[in-house]
mmCIF file of C-alpha atoms in Angstrom:
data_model
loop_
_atom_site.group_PDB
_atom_site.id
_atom_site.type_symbol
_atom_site.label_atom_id
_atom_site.label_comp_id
_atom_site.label_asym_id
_atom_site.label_seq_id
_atom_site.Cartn_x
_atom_site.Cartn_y
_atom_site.Cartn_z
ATOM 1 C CA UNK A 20 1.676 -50.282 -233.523
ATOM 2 C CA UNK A 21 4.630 -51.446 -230.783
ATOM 3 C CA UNK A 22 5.133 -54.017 -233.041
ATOM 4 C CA UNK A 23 7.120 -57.268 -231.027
ATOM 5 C CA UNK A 24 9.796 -54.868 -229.734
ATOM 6 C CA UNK A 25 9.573 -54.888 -226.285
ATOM 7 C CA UNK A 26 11.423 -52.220 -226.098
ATOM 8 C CA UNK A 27 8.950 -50.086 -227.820
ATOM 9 C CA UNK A 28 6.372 -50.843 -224.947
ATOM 10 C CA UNK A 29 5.417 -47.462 -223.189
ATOM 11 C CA UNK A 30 5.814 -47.605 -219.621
ATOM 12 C CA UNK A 31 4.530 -45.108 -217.151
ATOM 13 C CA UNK A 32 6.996 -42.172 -216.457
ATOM 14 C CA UNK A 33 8.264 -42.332 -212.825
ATOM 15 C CA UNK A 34 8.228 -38.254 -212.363
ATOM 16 C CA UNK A 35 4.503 -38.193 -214.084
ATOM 17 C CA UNK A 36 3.504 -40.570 -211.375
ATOM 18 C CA UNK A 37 4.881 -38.374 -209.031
ATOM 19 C CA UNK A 38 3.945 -35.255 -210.296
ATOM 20 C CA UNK A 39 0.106 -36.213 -210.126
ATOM 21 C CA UNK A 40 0.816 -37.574 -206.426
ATOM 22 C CA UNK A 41 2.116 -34.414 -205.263
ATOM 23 C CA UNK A 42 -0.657 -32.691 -207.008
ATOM 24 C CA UNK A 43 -3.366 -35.027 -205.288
ATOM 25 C CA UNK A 44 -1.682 -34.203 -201.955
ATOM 26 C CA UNK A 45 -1.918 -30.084 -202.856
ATOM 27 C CA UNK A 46 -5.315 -30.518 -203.961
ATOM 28 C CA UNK A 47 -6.349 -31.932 -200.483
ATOM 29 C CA UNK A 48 -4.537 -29.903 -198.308
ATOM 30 C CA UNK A 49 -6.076 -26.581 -200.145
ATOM 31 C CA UNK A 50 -9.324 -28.482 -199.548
ATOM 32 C CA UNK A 51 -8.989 -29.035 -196.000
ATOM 33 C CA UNK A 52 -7.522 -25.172 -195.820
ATOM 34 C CA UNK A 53 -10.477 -23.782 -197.294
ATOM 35 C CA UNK A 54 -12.658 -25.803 -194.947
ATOM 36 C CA UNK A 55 -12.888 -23.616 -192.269
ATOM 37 C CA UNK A 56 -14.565 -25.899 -190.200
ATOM 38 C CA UNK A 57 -12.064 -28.729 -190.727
ATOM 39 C CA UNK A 58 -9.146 -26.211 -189.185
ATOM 40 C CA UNK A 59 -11.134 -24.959 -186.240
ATOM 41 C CA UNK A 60 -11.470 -29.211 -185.601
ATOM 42 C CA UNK A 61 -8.102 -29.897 -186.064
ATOM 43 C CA UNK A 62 -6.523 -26.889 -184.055
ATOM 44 C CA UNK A 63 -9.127 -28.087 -180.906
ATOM 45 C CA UNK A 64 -7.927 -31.488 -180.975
ATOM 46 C CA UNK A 65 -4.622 -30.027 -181.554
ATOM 47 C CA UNK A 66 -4.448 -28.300 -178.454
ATOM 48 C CA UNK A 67 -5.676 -31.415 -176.715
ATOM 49 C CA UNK A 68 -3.312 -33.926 -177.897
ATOM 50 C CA UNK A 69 -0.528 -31.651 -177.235
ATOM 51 C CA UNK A 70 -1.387 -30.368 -173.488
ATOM 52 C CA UNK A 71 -2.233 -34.389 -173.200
ATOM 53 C CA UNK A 72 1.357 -35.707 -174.077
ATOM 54 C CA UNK A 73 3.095 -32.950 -172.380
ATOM 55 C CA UNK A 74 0.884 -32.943 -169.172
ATOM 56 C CA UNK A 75 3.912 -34.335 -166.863
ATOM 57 C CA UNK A 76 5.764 -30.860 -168.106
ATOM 58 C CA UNK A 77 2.589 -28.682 -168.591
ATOM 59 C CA UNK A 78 0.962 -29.539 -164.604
ATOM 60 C CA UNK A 79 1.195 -27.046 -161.926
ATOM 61 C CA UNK A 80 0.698 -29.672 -159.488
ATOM 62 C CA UNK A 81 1.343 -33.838 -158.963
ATOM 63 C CA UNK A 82 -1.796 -35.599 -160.563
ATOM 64 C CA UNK A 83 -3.039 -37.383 -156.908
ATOM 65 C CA UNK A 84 -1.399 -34.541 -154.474
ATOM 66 C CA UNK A 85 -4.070 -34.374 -151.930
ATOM 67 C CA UNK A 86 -4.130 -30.809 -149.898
ATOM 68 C CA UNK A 87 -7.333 -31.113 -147.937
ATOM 69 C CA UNK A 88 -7.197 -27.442 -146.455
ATOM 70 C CA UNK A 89 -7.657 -26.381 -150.553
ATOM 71 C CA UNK A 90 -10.474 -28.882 -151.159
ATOM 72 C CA UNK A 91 -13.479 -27.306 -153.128
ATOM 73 C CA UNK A 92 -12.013 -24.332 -153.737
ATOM 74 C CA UNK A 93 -12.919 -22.062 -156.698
ATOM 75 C CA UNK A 94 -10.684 -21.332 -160.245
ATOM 76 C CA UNK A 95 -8.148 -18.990 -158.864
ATOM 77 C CA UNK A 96 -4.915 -18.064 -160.008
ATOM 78 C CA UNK A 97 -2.731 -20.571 -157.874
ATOM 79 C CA UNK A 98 -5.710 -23.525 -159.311
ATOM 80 C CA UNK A 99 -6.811 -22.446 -162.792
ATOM 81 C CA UNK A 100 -10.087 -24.405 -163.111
ATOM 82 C CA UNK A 101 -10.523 -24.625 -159.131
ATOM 83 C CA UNK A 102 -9.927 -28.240 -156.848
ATOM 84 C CA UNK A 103 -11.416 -31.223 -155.899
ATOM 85 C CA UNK A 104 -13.004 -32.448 -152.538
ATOM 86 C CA UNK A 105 -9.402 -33.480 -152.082
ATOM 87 C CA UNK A 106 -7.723 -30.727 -152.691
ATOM 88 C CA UNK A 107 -6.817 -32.129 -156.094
ATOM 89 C CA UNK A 108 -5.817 -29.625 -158.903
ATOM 90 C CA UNK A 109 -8.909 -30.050 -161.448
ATOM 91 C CA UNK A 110 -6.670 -28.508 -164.466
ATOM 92 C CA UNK A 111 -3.961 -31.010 -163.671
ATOM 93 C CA UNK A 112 -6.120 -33.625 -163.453
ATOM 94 C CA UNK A 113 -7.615 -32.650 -166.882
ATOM 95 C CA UNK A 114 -4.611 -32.636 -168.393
ATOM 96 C CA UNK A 115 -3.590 -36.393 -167.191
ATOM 97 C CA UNK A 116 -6.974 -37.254 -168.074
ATOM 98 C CA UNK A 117 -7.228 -35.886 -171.763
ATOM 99 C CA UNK A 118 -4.222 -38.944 -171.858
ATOM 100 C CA UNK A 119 -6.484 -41.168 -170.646
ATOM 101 C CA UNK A 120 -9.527 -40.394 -172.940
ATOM 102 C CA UNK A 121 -7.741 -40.011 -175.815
ATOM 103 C CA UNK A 122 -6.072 -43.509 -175.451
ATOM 104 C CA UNK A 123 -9.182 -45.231 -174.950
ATOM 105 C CA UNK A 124 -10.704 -43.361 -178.315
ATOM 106 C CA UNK A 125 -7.084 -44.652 -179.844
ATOM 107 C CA UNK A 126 -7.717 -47.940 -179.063
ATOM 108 C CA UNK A 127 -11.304 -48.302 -179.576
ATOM 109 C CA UNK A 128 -10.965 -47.255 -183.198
ATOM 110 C CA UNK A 129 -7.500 -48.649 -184.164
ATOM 111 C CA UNK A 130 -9.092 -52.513 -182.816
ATOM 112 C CA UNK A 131 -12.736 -51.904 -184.011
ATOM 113 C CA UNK A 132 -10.953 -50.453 -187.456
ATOM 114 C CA UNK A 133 -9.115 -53.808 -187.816
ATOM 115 C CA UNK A 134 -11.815 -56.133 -187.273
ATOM 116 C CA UNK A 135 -13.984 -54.348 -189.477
ATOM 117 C CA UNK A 136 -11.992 -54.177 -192.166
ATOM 118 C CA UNK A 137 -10.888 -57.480 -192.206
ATOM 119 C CA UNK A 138 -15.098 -58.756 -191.992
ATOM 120 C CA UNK A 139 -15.760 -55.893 -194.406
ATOM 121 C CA UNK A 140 -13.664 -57.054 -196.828
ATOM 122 C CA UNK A 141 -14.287 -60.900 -196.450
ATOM 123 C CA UNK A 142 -17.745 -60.163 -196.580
ATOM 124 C CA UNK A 143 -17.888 -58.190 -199.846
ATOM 125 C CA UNK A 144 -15.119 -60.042 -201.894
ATOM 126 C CA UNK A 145 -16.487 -63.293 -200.989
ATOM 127 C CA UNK A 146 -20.166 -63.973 -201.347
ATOM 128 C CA UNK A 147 -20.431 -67.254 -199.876
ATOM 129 C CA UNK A 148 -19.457 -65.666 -195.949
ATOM 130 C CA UNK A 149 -21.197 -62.110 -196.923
ATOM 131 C CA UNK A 150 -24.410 -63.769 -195.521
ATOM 132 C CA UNK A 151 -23.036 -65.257 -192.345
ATOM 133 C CA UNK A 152 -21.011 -62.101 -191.711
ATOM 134 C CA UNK A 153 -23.691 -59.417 -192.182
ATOM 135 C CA UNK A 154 -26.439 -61.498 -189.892
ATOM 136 C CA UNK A 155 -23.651 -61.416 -187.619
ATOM 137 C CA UNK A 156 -23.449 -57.740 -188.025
ATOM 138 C CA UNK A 157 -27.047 -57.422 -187.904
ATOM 139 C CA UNK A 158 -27.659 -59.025 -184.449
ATOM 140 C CA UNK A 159 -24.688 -56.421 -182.918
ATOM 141 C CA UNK A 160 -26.971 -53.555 -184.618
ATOM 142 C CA UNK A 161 -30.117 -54.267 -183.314
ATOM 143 C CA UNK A 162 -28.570 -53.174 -179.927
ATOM 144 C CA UNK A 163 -27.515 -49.644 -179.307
ATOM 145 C CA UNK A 164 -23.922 -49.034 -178.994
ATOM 146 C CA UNK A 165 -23.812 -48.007 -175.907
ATOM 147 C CA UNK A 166 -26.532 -50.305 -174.369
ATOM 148 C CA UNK A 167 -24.554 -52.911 -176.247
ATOM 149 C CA UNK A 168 -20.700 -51.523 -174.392
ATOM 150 C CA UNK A 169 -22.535 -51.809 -170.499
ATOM 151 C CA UNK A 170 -23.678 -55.354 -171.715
ATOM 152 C CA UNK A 171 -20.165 -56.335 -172.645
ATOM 153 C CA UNK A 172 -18.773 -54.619 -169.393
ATOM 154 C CA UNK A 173 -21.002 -56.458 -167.086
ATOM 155 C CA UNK A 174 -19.568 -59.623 -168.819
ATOM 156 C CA UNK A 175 -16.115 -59.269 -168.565
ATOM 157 C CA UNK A 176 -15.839 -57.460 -165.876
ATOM 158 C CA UNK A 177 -15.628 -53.412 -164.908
ATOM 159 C CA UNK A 178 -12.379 -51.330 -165.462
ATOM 160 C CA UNK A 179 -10.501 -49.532 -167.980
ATOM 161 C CA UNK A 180 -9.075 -52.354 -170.473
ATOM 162 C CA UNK A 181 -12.684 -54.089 -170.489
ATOM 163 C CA UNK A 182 -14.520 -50.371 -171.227
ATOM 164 C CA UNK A 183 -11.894 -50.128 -174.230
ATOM 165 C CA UNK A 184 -12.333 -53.107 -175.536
ATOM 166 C CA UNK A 185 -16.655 -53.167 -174.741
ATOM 167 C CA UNK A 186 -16.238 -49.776 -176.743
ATOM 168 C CA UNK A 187 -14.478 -51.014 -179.792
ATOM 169 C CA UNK A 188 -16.886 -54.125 -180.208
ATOM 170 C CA UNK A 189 -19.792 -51.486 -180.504
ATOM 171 C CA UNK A 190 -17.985 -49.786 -182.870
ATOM 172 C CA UNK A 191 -17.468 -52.934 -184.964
ATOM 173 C CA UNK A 192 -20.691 -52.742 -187.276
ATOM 174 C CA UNK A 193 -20.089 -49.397 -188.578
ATOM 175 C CA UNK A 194 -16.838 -50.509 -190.029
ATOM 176 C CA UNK A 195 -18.368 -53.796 -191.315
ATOM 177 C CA UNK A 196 -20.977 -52.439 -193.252
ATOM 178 C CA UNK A 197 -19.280 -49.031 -194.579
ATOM 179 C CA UNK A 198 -16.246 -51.109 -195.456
ATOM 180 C CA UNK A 199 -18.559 -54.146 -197.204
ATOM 181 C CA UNK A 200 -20.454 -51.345 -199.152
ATOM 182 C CA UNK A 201 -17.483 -50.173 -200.930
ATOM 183 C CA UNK A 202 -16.277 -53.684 -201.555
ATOM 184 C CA UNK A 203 -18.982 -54.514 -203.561
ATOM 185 C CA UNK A 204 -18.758 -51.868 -205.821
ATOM 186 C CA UNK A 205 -15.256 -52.247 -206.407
ATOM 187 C CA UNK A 206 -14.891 -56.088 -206.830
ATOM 188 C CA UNK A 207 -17.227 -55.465 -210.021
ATOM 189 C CA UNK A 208 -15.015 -53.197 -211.830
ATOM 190 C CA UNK A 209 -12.885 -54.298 -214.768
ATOM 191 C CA UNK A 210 -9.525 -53.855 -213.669
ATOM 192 C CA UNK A 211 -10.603 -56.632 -210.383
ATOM 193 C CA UNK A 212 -12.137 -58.562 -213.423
ATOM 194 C CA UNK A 213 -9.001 -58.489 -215.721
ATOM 195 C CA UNK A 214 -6.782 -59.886 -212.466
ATOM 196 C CA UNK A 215 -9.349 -62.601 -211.516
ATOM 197 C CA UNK A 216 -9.013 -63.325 -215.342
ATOM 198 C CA UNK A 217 -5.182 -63.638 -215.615
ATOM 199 C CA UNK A 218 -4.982 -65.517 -212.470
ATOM 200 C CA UNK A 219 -4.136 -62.928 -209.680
ATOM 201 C CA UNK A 220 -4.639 -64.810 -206.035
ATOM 202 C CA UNK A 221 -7.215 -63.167 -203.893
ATOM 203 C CA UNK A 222 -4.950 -61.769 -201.533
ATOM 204 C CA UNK A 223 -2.959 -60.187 -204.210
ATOM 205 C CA UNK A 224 -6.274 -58.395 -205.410
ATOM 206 C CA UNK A 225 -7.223 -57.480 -201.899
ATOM 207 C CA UNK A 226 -3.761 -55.842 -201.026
ATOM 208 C CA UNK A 227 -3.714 -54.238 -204.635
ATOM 209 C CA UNK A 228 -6.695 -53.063 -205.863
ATOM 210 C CA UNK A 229 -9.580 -53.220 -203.006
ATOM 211 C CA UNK A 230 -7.980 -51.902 -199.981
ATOM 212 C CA UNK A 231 -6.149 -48.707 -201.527
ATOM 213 C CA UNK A 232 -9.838 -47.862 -202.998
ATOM 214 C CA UNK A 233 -11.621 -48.318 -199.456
ATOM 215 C CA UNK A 234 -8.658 -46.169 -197.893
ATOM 216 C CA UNK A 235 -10.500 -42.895 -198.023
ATOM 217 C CA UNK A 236 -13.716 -43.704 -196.353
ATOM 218 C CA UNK A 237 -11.830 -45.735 -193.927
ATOM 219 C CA UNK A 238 -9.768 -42.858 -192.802
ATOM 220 C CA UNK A 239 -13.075 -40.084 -192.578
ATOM 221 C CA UNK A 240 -15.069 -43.037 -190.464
ATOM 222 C CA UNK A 241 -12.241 -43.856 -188.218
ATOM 223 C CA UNK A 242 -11.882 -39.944 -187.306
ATOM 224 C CA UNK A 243 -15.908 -39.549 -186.922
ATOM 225 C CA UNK A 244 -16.137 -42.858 -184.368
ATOM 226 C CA UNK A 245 -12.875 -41.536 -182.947
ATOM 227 C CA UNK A 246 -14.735 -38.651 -180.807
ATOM 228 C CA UNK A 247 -18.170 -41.262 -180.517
ATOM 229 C CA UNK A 248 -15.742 -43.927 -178.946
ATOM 230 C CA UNK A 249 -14.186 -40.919 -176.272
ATOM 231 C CA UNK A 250 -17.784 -39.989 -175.773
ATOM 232 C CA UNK A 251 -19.173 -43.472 -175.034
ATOM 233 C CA UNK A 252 -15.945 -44.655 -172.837
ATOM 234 C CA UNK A 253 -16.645 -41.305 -170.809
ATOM 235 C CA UNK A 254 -20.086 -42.339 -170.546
ATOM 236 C CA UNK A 255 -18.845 -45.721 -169.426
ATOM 237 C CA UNK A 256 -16.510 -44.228 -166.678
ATOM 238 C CA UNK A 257 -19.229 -41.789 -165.817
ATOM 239 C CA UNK A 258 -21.529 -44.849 -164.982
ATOM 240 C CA UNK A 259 -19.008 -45.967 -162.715
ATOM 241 C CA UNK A 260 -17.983 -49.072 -165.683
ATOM 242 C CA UNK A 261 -15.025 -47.549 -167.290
ATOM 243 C CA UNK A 262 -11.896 -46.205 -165.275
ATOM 244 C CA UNK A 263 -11.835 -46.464 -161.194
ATOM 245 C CA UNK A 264 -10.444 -43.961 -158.610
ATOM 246 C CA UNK A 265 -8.092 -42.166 -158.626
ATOM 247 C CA UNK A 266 -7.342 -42.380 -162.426
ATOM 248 C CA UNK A 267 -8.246 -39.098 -163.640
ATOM 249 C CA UNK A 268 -10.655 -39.493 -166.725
ATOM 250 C CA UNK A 269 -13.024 -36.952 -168.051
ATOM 251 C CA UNK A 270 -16.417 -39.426 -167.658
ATOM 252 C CA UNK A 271 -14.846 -40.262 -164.341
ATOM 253 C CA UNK A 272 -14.111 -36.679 -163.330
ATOM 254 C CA UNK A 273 -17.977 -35.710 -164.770
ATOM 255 C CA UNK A 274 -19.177 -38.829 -162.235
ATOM 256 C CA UNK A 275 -17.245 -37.351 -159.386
ATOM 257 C CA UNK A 276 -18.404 -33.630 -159.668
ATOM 258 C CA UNK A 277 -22.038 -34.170 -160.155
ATOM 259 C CA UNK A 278 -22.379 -34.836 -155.920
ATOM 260 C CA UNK A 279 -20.609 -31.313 -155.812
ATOM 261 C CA UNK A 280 -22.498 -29.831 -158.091
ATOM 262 C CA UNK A 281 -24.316 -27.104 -156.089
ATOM 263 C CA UNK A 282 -20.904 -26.444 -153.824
ATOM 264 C CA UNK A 283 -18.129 -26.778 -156.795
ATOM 265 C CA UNK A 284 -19.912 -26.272 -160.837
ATOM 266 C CA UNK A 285 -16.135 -26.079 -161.837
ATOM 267 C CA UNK A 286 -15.838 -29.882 -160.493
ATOM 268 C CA UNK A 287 -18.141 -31.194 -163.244
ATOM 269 C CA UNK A 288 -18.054 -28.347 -166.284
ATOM 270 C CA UNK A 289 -14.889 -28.122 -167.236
ATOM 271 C CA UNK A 290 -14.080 -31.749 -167.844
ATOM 272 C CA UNK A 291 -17.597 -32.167 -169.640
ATOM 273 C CA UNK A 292 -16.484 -29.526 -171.594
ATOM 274 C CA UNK A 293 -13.468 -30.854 -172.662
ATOM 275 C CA UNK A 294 -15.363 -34.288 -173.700
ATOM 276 C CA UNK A 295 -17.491 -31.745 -175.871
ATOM 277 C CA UNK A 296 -14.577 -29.886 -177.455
ATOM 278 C CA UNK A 297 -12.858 -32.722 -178.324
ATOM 279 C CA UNK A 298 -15.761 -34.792 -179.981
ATOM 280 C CA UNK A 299 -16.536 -31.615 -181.753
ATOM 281 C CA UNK A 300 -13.079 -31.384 -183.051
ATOM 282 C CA UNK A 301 -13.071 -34.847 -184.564
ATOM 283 C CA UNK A 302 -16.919 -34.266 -186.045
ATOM 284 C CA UNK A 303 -15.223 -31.260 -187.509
ATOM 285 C CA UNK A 304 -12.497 -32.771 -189.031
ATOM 286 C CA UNK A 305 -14.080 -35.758 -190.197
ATOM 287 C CA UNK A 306 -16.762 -33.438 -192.590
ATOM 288 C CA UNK A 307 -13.690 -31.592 -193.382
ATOM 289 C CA UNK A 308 -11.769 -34.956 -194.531
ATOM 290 C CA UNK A 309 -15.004 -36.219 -195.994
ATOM 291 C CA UNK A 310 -15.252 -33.455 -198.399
ATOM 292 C CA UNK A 311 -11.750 -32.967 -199.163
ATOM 293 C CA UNK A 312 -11.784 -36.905 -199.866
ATOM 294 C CA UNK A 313 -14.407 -37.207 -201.919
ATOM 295 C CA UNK A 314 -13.490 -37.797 -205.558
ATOM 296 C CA UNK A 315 -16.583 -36.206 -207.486
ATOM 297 C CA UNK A 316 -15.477 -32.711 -205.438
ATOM 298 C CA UNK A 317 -11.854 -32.754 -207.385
#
């Protein structure tokens, strides 16, 4: 019995709370350690986010320095990964156009992530727009994503911003419906119950209870579409939709090296295989997170 002491009320111990936390954190980053597949992901993408943000400092050469008497020539040691019909150093063009693709993944996911969530969550805490949301959602699925991106381009127009933003809107129904799913599961638990009960204001609930608990597979879809989104904005640039001369993206430098392709190989490999390596990396990592983050592993 407390008895009416309130005093004698048992609260929870600051340094428990903490204790647990930092054991939570341990717990997933021995996960993720042991996951050897989740490492090999993370030190690829690694190596491209740093080379990417340090390409002013890492490039041999200026990104657009034309030197037409060293067009088409193979990887040598004074050009690593060989030139362009310009002359153009291919590895420093790589490396300003990892920047490039990586900002347009960035994007893609943090504005499709924020309109999803938002729809996810309206549409499984409140019933009465779940309807109008998912038949939304369903029309936007019926088209392929990237079928769906080249429809959006053609609207507003071709260039970088619009391929960013046409890639996020694809994006858009993945977040709906994963985010929705775990809604609904959550707004039916006792604790969501008890606040309703006393009172609590939706928004309160929301911020409280549901989006902490939809946090995890939030985080492992984000990664995943993060290396589908560089993958369809290269496609996008590759079909001539997405970045324009001379900015130096992979899809556009893939576009570019396929009318070489019999004289110069290097022209169109190596920056397809840098759009492979880095979606890889994220599919890695995102199995790796989705393991370590699922709670009936612990």
């Amino acid at each position: 019995m407390l008895g009416n002491n309130p005093t004698s009320l048992v609260y929870p111990d600051p340094i428990d709370i903490e204790t647990k936390t930092q054991s939570s954190v341990a717990h997933f980053i021995k996960k993720m350690k042991k996951n050897k597949g989740a490492v090999v992901g993370a030190m690829i993408l690694l190596f491209f986010i740093i080379t990417s943000a340090f390409a002013p400092f890492i490039a041999p050469y200026p990104v657009n320095e034309m030197k037409f008497e060293d067009s088409l020539q193979g990887p040598s040691m004074a050009h690593w990964l060989g030139t362009d019909e310009f002359g153009r150093d291919i590895w420093t063009r790589m490396l300003y156009g990892g920047r490039v693709s990586l900002l347009m993944g960035l994007f893609a996911v943090t504005l499709s992530g924020t309109i999803g969530v938002i729809l996810g969550v309206l549409a499984g805490y409140y019933r009465k727009l779940d309807i109008y949301i998912m038949q939304f959602i369903d029309i936007l699925m019926t088209f392929p994503s990237l079928l769906m991106a080249i429809a959006i381009v053609a609207v507003l127009g071709v260039g970088l911003t619009n391929a960013m933003i046409a890639v996020a809107i694809s994006v858009v129904p993945s977040f709906v419906r994963v985010v929705r799913g775990s809604v609904l599961s959550i707004r039916e638990t006792e604790y969501v119950e008890a606040s309703k009960a006393i009172g609590v204001k939706d928004w309160k609930i929301i911020c409280k209870h549901i989006l902490p608990n939809v946090a995890s597979p939030i985080i492992i879809l984000a990664t995943l579409e993060f290396g589908s989104s560089i993958l369809s904005a290269a496609a996008l640039s590759f079909l001539g939709l997405g970045a324009q001369p001379p900015n130096p993206e992979w899809g556009a430098l893939v576009f570019v090296g396929k009318s070489f392709l019999s004289q110069a190989w290097w022209m169109t490999l190596f920056p397809g295989l840098a759009i492979m390596l880095v979606v890889l990396g994220f599919n890695l990592l995102g199995d790796g997170l989705r393991d370590a983050l699922d709670p009936r592993s612990k």
